[in-house]
XYZ file of C-alpha atoms in Angstrom:
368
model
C 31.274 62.310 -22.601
C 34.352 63.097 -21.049
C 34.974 67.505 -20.812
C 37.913 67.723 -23.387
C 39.177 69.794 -26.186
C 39.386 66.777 -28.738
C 37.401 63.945 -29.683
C 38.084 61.301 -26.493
C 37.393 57.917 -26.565
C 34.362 56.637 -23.501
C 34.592 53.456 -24.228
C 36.509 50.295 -26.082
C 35.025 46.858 -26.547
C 37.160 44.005 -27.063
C 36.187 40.769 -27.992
C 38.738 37.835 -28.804
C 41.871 39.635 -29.077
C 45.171 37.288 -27.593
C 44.888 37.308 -23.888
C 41.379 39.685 -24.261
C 38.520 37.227 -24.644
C 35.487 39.588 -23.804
C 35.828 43.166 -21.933
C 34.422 46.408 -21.884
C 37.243 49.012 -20.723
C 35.847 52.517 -20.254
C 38.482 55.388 -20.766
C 38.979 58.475 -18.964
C 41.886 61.430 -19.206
C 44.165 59.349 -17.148
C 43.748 55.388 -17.595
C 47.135 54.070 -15.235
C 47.266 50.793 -16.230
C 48.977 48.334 -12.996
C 48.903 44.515 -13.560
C 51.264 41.162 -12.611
C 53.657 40.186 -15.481
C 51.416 38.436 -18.515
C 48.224 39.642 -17.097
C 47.581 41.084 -20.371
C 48.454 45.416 -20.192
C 50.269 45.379 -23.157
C 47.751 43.186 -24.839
C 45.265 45.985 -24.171
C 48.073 48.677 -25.339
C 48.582 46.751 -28.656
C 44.663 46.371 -29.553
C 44.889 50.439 -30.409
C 48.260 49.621 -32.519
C 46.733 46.782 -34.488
C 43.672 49.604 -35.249
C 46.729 51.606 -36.892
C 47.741 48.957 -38.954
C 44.464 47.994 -39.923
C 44.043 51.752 -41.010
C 46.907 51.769 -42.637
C 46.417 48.808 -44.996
C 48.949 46.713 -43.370
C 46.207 44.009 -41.360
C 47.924 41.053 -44.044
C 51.069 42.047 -42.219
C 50.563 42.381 -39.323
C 49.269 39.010 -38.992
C 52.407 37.561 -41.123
C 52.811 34.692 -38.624
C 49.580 33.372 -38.817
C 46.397 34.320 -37.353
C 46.909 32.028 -34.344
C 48.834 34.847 -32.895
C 46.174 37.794 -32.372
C 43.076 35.130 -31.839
C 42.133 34.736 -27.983
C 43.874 30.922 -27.792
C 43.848 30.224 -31.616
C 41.252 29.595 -34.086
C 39.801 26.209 -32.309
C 38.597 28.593 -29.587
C 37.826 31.986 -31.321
C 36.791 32.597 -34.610
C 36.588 36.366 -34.623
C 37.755 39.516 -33.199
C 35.591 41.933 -32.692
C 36.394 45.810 -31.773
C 34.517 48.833 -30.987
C 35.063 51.921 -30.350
C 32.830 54.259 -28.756
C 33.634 58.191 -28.695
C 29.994 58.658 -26.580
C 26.483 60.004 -28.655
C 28.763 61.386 -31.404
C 30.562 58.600 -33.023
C 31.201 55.081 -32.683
C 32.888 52.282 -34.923
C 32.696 48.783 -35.053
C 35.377 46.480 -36.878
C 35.202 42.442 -36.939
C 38.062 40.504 -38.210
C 37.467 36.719 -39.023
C 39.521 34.100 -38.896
C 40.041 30.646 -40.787
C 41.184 27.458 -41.169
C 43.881 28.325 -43.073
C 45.193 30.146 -40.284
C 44.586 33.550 -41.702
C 42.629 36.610 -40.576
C 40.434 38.574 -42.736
C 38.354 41.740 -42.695
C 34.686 41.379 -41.678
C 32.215 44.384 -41.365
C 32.924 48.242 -40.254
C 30.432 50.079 -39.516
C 30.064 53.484 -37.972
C 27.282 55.509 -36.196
C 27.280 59.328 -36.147
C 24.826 60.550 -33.399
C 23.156 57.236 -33.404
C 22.489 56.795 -36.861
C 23.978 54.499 -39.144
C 26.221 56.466 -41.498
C 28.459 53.808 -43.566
C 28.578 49.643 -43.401
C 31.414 49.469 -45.055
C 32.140 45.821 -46.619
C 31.469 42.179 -45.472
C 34.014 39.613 -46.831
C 33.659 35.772 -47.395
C 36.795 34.500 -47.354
C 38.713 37.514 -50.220
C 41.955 38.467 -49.159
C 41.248 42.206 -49.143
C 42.257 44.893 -46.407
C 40.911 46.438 -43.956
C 41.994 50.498 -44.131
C 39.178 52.695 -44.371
C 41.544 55.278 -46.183
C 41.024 52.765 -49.230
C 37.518 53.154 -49.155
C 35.025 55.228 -51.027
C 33.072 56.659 -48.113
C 30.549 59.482 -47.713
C 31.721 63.252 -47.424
C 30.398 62.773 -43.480
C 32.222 64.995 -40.637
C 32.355 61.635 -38.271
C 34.340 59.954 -41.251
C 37.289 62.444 -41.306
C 37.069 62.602 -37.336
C 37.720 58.708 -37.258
C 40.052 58.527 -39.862
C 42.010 61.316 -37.602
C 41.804 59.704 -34.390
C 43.250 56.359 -35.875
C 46.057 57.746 -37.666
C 47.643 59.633 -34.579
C 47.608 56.352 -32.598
C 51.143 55.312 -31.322
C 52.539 53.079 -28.538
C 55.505 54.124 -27.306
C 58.396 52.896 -24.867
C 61.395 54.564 -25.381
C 63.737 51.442 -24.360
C 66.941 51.966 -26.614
C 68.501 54.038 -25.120
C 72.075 52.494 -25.198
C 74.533 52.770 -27.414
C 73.711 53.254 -30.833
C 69.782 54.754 -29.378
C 67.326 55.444 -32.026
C 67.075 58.386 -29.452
C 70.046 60.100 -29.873
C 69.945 58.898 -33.997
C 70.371 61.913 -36.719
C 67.292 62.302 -38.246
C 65.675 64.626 -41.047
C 65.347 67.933 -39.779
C 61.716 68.337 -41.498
C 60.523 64.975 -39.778
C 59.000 66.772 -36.529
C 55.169 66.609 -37.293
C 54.980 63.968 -34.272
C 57.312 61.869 -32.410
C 57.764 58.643 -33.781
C 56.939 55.452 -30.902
C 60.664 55.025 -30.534
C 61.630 58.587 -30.588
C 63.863 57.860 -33.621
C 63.359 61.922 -34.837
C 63.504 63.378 -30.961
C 65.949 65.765 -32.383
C 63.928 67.205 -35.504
C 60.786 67.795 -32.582
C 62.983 69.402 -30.369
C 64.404 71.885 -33.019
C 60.397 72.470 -33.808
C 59.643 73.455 -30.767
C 63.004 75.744 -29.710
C 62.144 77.397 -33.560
C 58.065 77.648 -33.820
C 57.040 76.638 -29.828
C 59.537 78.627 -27.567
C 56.788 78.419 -24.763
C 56.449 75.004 -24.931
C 60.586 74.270 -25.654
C 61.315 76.125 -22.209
C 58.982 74.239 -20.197
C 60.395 70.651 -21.872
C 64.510 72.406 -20.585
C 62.967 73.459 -16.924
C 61.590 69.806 -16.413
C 64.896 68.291 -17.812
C 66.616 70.650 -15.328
C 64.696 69.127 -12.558
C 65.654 65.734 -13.020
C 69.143 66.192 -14.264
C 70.331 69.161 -12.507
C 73.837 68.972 -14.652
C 72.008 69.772 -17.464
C 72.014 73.026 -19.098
C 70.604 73.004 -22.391
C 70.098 71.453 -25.855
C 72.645 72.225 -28.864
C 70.165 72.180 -31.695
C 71.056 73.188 -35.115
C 71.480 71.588 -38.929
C 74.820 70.130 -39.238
C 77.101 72.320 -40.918
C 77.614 69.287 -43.915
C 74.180 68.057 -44.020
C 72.080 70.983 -43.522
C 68.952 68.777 -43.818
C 70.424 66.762 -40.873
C 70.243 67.498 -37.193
C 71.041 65.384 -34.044
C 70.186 65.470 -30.444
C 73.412 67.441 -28.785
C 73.345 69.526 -25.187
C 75.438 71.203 -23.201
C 76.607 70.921 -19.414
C 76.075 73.834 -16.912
C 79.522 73.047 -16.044
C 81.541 73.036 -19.164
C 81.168 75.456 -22.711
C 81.790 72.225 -24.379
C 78.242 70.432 -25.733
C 78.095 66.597 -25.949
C 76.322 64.259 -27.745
C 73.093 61.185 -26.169
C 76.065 59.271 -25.428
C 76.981 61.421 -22.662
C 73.786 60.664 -21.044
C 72.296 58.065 -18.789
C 70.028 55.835 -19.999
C 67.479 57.060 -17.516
C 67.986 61.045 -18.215
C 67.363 59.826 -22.202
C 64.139 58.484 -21.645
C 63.117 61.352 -19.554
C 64.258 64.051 -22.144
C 62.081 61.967 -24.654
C 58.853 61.853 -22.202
C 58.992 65.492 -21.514
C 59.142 66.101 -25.131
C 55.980 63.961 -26.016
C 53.943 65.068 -23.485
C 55.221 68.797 -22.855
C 54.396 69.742 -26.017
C 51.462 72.073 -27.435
C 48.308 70.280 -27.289
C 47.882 70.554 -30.927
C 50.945 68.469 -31.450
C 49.469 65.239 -29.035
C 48.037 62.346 -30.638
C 44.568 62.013 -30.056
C 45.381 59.195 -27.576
C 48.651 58.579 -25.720
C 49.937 54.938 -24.719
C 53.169 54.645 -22.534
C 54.097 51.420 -22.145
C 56.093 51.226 -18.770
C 57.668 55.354 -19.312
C 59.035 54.520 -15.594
C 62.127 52.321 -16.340
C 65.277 53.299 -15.436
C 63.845 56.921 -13.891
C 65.228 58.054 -10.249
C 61.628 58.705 -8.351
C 61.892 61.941 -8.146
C 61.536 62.159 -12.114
C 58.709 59.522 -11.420
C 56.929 62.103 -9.768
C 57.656 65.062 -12.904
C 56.507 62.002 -15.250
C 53.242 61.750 -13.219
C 52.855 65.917 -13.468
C 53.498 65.542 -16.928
C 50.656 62.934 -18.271
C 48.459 65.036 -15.958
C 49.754 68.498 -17.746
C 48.822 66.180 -21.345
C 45.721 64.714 -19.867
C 43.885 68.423 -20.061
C 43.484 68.000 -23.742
C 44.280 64.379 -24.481
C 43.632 60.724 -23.252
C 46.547 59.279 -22.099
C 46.586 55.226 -21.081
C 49.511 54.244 -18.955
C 51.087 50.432 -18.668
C 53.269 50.650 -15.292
C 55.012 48.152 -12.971
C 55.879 51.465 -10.613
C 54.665 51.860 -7.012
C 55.653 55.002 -7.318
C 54.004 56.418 -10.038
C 50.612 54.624 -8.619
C 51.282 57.043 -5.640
C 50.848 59.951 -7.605
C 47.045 59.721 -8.853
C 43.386 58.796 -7.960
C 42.331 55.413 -7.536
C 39.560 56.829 -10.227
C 42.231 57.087 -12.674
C 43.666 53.485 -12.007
C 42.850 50.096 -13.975
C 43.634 46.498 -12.533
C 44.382 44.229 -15.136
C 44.289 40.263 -13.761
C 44.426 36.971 -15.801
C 41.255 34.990 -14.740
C 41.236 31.345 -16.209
C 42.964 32.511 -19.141
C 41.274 35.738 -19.537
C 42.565 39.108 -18.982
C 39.396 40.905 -17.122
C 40.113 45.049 -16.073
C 38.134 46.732 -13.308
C 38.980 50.300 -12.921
C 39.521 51.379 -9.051
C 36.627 53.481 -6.770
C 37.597 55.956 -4.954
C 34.638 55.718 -2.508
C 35.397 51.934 -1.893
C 38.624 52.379 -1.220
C 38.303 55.687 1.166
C 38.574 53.859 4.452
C 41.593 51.969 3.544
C 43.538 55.274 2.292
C 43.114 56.918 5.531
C 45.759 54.786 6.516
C 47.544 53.329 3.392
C 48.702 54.464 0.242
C 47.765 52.859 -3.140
C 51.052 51.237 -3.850
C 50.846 49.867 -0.616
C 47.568 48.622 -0.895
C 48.643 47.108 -4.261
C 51.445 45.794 -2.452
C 49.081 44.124 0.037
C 47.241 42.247 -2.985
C 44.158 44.037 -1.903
C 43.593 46.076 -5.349
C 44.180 42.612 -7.343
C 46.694 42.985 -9.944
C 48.628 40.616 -8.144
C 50.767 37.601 -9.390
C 48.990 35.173 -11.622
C 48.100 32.062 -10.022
C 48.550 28.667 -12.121
């Protein structure tokens, strides 16, 4: 079991899930996730978001447009998904999710295991459209129940890519809705005033590491609007000017970076139980590549954090131990995560990227 504050996750199994046909993916603090375009990284991402839906009632939904769409190559070639999750001798859980003819997806059996033992099999369905969200369930007054139920609810995927005009970034937002940062940052503002209020510690850190990577910058302006004192929005100020501006003032780049360092500067209390970043390097100068590597490590003490990147550069800054290689294989997407004794006589005189670069890690181009 991996040495952390918080319930961490050893191991996922995933079985028939889009690109995923079979694989066995074991999790550590850091999981950097490097891979060709299609080879399947955001497949892997999305399996934890579909366990959110799924938790959340919403499986029906979620598979709208037909089950075709989340079953490895369609019904004619998988019938089932199957998902488990193991958190090491303490806790595991096991979901299935079968398809039909019809083209629809339906709940199959849950099960978990508390220190080996079987504590709840939940349901099996034949065919009733019912929904899969153990919240809906009457299950038994069990600590690895409530644990579970936790660990799924704080899952989120996020890639903070709007950051244009109009940015769900730089969007006014409730000031009460600051419990934890939406996937698209749409209430950045609201977790910002949180912290500079009830987390000073934490809110100075997140302004010294914006400081690094924008040195123009000189502080946030964060405070209820005068009219809608339930209302706040993302506002800062320049180190060379009294005046403060507004998100639009920013580049897209030093947006996206002010949104990181929120997420994963904050108190450890505040992270979700696992952190996905789906490509957190686009449109960031490397030297705030190299604070965004500092930072998932900072998070990484007390969380799991699993990282989909396309950046040399952010490879650079970590362990081949923390690295997954994510290749297509007829059809397949297959990960292998990276040795660090295998690879010690080739880093005496390369660097990972460059390795990558060389094709010698895999995660290369997909061959037809």
């Amino acid at each position: 079991m991996i040495a952390m504050a918080r319930t961490a996750l050893d191991h996922i199994d995933i079985q028939g899930f889009k690109s995923i046909a079979d694989a066995k993916v074991e999790l550590r603090p850091v999981n950097l996730l490097i891979g060709a375009n299609g080879s399947g990284k955001s497949n892997f991402l999305e399996v934890f978001e579909f366990l959110n839906e799924i938790r959340q009632g919403r499986l029906q939904r979620y598979v709208a447009g037909g089950a075709d769409r989340v079953l490895h190559f369609g019904f004619k070639t998988t019938k089932a998904i199957q998902l488990q999750l193991d958190f090491g001798s303490t806790l595991a859980y096991t979901l299935e999710l079968v398809g039909n003819s019809s083209n629809q997806l339906f709940p199959g059996d849950q099960v978990i295991y508390s220190n080996g033992l079987l504590i709840s099999k939940i349901f099996t369905v034949g065919g009733h459209n019912r929904e899969a969200a153990i919240s809906d369930f009457s299950l038994p007054n069990h600590p690895s129940v409530s644990t579970l139920q936790k660990w799924l609810a704080s899952i989120h995927r996020y890639k903070f890519n709007d950051s244009g005009s109009g940015s769900k970034l730089g969007r006014q937002a409730n000031i009460d809705d600051n419990r934890l940062l939406t996937p698209d940052g749409s209430n950045l503002a609201p977790c910002l005033y949180y912290l500079q209020e009830r987390q000073p510690e934490a809110y100075a850190q997140v302004v010294r590491t914006v400081r690094l990577a924008a040195p123009f910058f000189s502080n946030f302006q964060l405070a209820p609007l005068e009219l809608k004192p339930d209302t706040i929005k993302l506002e800062w100020t320049h180190k060379e000017s009294s005046e403060y501006f507004d998100v639009a003032s920013l580049s897209d780049g030093t947006l996206r970076f002010i949104a990181l360092a929120t997420l994963l500067l904050q108190p450890p209390a505040r992270h979700p139980a696992i952190i996905l970043l789906d490509e957190p390097e686009l449109g960031l100068h490397p030297y705030a590549i190299g604070l965004l590597a500092a930072m998932i490590k900072q998070a990484a003490v007390d969380t799991q954090v699993v990282v989909a990147t396309q950046s040399p550069t952010l490879l650079d800054h970590f362990e081949p131990d923390d690295v997954l290689v994510a290749d297509r294989i007829e059809g397949a997407t297959r990960f292998r995560r990276l040795n660090s004794t295998d690879l010690a006589s080739w880093l005496e005189d390369y660097s990972l990227s460059e390795l990558w670069h060389m094709n010698e890690l895999g995660g290369g181009p997909i061959r037809a």
